[in-house]
PDB file of C-alpha atoms in Angstrom:
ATOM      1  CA  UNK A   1      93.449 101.042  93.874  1.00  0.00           C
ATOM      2  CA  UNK A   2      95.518 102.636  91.193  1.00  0.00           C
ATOM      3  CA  UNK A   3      96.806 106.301  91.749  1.00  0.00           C
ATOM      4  CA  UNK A   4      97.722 108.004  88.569  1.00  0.00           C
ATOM      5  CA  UNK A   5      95.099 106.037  86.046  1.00  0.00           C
ATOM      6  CA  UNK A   6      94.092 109.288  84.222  1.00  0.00           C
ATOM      7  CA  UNK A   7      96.403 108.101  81.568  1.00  0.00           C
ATOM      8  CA  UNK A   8      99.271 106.693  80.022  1.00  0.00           C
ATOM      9  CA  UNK A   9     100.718 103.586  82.132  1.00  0.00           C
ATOM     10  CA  UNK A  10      98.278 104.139  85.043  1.00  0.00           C
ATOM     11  CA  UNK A  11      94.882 103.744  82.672  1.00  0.00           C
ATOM     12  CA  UNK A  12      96.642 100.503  81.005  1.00  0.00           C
ATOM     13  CA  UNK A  13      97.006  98.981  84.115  1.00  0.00           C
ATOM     14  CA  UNK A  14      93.732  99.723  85.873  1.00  0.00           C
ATOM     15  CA  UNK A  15      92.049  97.886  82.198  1.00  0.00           C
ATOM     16  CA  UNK A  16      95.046  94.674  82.445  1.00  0.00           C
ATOM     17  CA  UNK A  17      93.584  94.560  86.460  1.00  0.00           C
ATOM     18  CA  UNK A  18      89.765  94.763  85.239  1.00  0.00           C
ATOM     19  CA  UNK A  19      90.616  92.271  82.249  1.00  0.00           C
ATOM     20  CA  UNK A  20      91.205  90.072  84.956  1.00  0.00           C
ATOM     21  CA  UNK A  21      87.919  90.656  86.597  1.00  0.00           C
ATOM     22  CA  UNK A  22      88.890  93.098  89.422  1.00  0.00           C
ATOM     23  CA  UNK A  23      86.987  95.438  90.399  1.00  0.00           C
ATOM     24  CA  UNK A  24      89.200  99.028  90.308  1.00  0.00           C
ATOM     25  CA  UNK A  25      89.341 102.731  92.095  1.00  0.00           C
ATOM     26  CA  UNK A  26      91.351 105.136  90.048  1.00  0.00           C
ATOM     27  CA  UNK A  27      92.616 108.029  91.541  1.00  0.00           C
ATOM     28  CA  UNK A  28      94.075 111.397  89.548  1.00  0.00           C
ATOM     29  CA  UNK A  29      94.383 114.872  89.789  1.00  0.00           C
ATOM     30  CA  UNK A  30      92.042 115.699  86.901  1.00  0.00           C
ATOM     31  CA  UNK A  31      88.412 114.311  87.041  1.00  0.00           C
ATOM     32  CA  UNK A  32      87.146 115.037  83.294  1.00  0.00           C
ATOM     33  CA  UNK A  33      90.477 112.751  82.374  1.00  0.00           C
ATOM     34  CA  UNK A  34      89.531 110.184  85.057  1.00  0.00           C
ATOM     35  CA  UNK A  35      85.956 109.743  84.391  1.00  0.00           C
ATOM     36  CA  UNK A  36      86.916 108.720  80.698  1.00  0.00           C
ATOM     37  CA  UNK A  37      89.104 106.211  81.800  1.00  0.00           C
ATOM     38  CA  UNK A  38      86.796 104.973  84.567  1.00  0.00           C
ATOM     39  CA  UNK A  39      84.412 104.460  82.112  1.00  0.00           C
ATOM     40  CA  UNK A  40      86.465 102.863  79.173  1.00  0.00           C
ATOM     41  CA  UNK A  41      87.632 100.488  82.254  1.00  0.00           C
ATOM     42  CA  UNK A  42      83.763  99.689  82.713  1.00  0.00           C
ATOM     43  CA  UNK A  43      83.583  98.151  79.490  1.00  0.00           C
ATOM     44  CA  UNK A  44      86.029  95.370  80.676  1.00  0.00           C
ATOM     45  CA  UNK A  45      82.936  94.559  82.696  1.00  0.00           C
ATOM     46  CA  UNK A  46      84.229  95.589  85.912  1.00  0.00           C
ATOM     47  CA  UNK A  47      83.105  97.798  88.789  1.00  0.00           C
ATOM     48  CA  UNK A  48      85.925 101.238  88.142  1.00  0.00           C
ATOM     49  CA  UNK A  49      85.368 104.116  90.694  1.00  0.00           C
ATOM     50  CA  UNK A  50      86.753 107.559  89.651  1.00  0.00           C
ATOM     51  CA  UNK A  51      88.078 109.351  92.812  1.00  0.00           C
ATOM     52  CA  UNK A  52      89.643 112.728  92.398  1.00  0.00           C
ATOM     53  CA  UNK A  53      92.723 113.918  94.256  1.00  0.00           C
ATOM     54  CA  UNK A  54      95.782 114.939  94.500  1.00  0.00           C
ATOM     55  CA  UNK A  55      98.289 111.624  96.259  1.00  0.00           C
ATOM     56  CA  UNK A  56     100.396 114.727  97.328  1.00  0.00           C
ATOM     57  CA  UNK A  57      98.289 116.046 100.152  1.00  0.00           C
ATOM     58  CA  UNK A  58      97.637 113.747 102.962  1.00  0.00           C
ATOM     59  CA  UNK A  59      94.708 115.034 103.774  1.00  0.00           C
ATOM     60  CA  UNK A  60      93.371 114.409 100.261  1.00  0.00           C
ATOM     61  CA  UNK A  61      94.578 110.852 100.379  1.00  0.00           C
ATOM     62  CA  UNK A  62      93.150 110.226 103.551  1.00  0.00           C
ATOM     63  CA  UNK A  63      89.370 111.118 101.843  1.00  0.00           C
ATOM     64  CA  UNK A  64      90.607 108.791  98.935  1.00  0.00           C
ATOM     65  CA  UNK A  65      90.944 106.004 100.922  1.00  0.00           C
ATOM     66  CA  UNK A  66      88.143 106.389 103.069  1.00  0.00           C
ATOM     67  CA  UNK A  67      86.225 106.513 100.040  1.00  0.00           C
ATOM     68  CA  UNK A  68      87.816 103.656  98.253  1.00  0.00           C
ATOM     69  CA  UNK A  69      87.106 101.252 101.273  1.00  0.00           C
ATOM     70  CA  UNK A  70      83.574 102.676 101.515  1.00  0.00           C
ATOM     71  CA  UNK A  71      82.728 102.213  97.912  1.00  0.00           C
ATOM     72  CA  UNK A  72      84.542  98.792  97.504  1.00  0.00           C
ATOM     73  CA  UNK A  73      84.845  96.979 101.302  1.00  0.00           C
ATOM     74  CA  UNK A  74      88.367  96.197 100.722  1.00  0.00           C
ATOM     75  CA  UNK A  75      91.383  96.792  98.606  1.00  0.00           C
ATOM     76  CA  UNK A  76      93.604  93.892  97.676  1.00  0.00           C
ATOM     77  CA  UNK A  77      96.434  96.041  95.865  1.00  0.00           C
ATOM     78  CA  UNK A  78      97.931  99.356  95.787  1.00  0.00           C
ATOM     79  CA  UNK A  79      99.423 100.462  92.551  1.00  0.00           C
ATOM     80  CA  UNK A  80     101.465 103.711  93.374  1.00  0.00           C
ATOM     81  CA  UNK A  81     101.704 105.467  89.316  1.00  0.00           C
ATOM     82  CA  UNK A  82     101.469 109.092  90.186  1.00  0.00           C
ATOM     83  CA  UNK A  83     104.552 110.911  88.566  1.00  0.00           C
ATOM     84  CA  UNK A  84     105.916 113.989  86.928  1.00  0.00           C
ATOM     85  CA  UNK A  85     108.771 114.936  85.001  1.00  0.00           C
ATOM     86  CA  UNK A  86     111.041 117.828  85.432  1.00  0.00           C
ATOM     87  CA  UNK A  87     114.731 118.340  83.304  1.00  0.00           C
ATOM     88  CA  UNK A  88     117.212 120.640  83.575  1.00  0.00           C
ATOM     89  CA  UNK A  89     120.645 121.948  84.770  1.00  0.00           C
ATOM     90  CA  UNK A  90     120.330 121.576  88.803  1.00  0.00           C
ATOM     91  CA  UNK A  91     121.120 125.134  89.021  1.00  0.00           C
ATOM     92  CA  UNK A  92     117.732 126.468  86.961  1.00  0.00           C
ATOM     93  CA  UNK A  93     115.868 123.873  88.860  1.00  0.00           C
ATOM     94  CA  UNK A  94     113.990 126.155  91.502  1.00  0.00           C
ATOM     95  CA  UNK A  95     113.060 125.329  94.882  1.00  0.00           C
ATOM     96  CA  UNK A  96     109.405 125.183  93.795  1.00  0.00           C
ATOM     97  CA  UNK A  97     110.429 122.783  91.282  1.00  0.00           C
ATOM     98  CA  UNK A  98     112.304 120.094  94.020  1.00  0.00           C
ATOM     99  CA  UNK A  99     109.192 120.437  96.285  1.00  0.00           C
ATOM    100  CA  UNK A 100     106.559 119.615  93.176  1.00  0.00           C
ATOM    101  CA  UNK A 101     109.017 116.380  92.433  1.00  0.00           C
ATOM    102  CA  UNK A 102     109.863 115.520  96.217  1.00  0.00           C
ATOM    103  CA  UNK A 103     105.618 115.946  97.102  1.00  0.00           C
ATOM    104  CA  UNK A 104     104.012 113.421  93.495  1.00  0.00           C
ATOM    105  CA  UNK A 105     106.691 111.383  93.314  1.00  0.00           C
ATOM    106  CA  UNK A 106     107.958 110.238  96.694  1.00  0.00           C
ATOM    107  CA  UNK A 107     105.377 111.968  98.961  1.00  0.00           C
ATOM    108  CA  UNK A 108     102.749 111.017  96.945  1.00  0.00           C
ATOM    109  CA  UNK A 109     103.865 107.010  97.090  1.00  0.00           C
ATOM    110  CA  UNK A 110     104.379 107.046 101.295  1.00  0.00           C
ATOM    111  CA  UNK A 111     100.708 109.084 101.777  1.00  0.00           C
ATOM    112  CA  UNK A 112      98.810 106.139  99.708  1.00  0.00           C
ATOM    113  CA  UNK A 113     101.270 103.786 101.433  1.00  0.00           C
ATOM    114  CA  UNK A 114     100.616 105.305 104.719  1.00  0.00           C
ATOM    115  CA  UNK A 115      96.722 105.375 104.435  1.00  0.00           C
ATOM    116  CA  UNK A 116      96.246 101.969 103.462  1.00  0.00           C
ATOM    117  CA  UNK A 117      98.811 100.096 105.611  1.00  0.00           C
ATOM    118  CA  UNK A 118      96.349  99.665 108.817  1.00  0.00           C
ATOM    119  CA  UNK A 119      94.017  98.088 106.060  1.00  0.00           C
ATOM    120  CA  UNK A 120      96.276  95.668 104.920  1.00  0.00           C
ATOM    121  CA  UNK A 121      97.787  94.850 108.192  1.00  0.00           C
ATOM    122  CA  UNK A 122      94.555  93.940 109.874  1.00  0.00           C
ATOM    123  CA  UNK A 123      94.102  91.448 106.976  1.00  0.00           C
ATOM    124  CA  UNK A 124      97.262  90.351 107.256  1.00  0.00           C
ATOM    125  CA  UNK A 125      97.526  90.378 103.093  1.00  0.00           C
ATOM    126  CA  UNK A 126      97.919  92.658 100.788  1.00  0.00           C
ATOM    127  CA  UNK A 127     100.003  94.060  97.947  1.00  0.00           C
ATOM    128  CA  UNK A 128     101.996  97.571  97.175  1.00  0.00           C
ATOM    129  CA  UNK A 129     103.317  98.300  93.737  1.00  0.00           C
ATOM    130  CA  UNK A 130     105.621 101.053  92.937  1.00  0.00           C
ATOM    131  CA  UNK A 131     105.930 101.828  89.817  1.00  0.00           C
ATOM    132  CA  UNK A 132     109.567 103.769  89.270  1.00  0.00           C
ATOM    133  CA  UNK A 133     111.284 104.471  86.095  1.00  0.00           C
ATOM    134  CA  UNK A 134     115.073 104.140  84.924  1.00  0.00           C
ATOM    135  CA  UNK A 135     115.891 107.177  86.739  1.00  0.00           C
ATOM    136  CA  UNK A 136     114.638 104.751  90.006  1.00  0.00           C
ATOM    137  CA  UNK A 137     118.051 102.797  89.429  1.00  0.00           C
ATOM    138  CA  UNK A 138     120.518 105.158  87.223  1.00  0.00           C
ATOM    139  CA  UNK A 139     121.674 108.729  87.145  1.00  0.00           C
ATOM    140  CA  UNK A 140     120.503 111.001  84.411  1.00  0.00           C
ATOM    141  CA  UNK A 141     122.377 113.611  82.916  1.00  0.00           C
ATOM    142  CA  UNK A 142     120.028 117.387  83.876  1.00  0.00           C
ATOM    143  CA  UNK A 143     117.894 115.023  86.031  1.00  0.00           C
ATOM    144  CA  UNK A 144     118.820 115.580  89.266  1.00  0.00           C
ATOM    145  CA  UNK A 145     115.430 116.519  90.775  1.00  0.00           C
ATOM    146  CA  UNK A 146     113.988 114.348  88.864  1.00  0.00           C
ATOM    147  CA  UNK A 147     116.119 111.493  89.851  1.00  0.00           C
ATOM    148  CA  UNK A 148     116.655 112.419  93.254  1.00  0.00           C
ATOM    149  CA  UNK A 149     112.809 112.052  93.784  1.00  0.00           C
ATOM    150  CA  UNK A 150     112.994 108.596  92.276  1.00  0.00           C
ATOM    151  CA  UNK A 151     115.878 106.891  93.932  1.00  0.00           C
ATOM    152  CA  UNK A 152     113.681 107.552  97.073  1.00  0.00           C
ATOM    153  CA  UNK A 153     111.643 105.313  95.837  1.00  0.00           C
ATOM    154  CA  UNK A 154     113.907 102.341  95.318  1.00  0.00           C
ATOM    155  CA  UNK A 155     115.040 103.153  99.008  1.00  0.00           C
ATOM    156  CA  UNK A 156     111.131 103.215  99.812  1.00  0.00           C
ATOM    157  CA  UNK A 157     110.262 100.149  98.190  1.00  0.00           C
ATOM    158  CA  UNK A 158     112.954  97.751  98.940  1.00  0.00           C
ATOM    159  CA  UNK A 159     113.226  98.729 102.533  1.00  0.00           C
ATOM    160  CA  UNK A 160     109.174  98.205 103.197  1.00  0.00           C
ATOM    161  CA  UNK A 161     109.669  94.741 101.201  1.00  0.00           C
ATOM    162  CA  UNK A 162     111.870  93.827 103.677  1.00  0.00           C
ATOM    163  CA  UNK A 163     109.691  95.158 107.186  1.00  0.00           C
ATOM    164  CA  UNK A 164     106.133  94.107 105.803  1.00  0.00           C
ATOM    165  CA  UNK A 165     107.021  90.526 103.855  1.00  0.00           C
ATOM    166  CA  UNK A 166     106.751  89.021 107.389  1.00  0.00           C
ATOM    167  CA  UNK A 167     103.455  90.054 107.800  1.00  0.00           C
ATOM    168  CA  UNK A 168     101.959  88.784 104.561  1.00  0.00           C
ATOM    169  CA  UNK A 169     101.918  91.929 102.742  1.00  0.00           C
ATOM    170  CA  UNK A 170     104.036  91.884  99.232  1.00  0.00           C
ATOM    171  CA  UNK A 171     105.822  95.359  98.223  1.00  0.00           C
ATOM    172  CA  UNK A 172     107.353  95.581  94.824  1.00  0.00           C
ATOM    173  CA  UNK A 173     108.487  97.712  92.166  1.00  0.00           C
ATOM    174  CA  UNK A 174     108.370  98.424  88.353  1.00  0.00           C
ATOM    175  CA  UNK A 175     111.127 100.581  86.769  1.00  0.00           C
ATOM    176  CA  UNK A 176     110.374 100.538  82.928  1.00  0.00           C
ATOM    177  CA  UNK A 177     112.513 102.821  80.676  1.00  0.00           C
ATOM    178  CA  UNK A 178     111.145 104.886  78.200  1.00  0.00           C
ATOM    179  CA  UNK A 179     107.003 104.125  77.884  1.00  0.00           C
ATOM    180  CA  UNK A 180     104.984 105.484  74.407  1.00  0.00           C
ATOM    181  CA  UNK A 181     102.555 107.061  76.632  1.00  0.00           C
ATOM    182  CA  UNK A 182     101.565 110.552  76.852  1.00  0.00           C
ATOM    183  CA  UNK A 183     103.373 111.050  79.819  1.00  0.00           C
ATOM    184  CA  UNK A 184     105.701 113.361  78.797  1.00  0.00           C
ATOM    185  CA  UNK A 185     102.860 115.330  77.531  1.00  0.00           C
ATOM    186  CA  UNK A 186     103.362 117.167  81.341  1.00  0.00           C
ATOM    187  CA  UNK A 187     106.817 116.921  81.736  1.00  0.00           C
ATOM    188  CA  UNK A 188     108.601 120.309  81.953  1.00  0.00           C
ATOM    189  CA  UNK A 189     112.231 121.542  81.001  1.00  0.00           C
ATOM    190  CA  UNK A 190     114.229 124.322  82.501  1.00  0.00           C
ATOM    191  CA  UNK A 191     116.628 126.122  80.084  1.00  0.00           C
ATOM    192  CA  UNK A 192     119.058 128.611  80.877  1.00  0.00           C
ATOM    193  CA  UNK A 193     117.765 130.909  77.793  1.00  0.00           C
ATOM    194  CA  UNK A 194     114.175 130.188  78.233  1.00  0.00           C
ATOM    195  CA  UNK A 195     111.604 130.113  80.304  1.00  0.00           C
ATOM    196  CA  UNK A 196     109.992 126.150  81.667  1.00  0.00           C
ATOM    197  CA  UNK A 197     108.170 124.689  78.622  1.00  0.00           C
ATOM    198  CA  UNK A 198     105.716 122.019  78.906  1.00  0.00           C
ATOM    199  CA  UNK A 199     106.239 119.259  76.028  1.00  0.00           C
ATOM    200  CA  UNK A 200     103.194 118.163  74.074  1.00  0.00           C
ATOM    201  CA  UNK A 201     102.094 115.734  71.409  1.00  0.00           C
ATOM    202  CA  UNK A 202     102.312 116.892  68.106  1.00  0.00           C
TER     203      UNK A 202
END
């Protein structure tokens, strides 16, 4: 199960799983998106289910994973890829902005987390993937939020590796730099002269 395979990193990783003959459940926000990629993962071969949803609201993950384990019988590995960006001077970042951040980026990683745990620990197996970024390990200059959200996930991840490793479950993390992806396509910037912009492709 791979949250966040709309796009970018997350739909490269759910084809690299299928490639290797898994069978995949994306999850995203945005189903038009989704059901692309579900279906450019089907020509790997593979089995891809498209569930719709936002990792942010429990109660929305808790559907997710129902449905996942429905459609599929198991799950062998969670691959936590939901993420936005936000930049700016901490002082035009707005509340609204720190609770978007705190509730995809951290909240979003301990719902799936949360849902799928009693899953893997009846098994006794399993694997968790967090994907992170630089700003996981490094302070960014008009990142706070951004980074703030993301250190939480280091302290996430190498805390549960630690708790769940004797139980046979595996947690990692990824924390590339810089990806040519169109994830930036969302990200958002705060300005003291303007108003938020969102950043797209040219």
């Amino acid at each position: 199960m791979i949250a966040g395979a709309s796009q970018g990193s997350g739909k490269v990783t759910a084809i690299l799983f299928a490639s290797k003959g898994y069978d995949v459940v994306m999850v995203a926000r945005q189903p038009e998106r989704l059901a692309a990629a579900a279906a450019q993962v089907q020509r790997e071969g593979t089995s891809a289910v498209a569930i719709g949803g936002d990792v942010g609201d429990i109660q929305q993950v808790r559907a997710i994973v129902q449905k996942a384990l429905y459609s599929c019988g198991s799950i062998d590995v969670l691959v936590n890829n939901s993420g936005i960006c936000l930049a700016g001077a901490i002082e035009e970042t707005t509340s609204e902005d720190w609770q978007q951040l705190i509730n995809t980026n951290f909240w979003g990683y301990v719902n799936t987390i949360q849902e799928i745990l009693p899953h893997f620990l009846e098994r006794k197996t399993g694997t968790i993937v967090n994907v992170g970024s630089i700003g996981c390990k490094m302070p960014l200059s008009q990142m706070t939020g951004y980074c703030a959200s993301k250190y939480a996930v280091t302290g996430l991840t190498e805390t549960l590796r630690l708790e769940l490793a004797p139980q046979g479950i595996h947690v990692g993390a990824v924390y590339p730099g810089l990806i040519n992806s169109d994830f930036l396509e969302r990200a958002q910037f705060r300005d003291r002269d303007e108003p938020a912009v969102e950043l797209r492709r040219q």
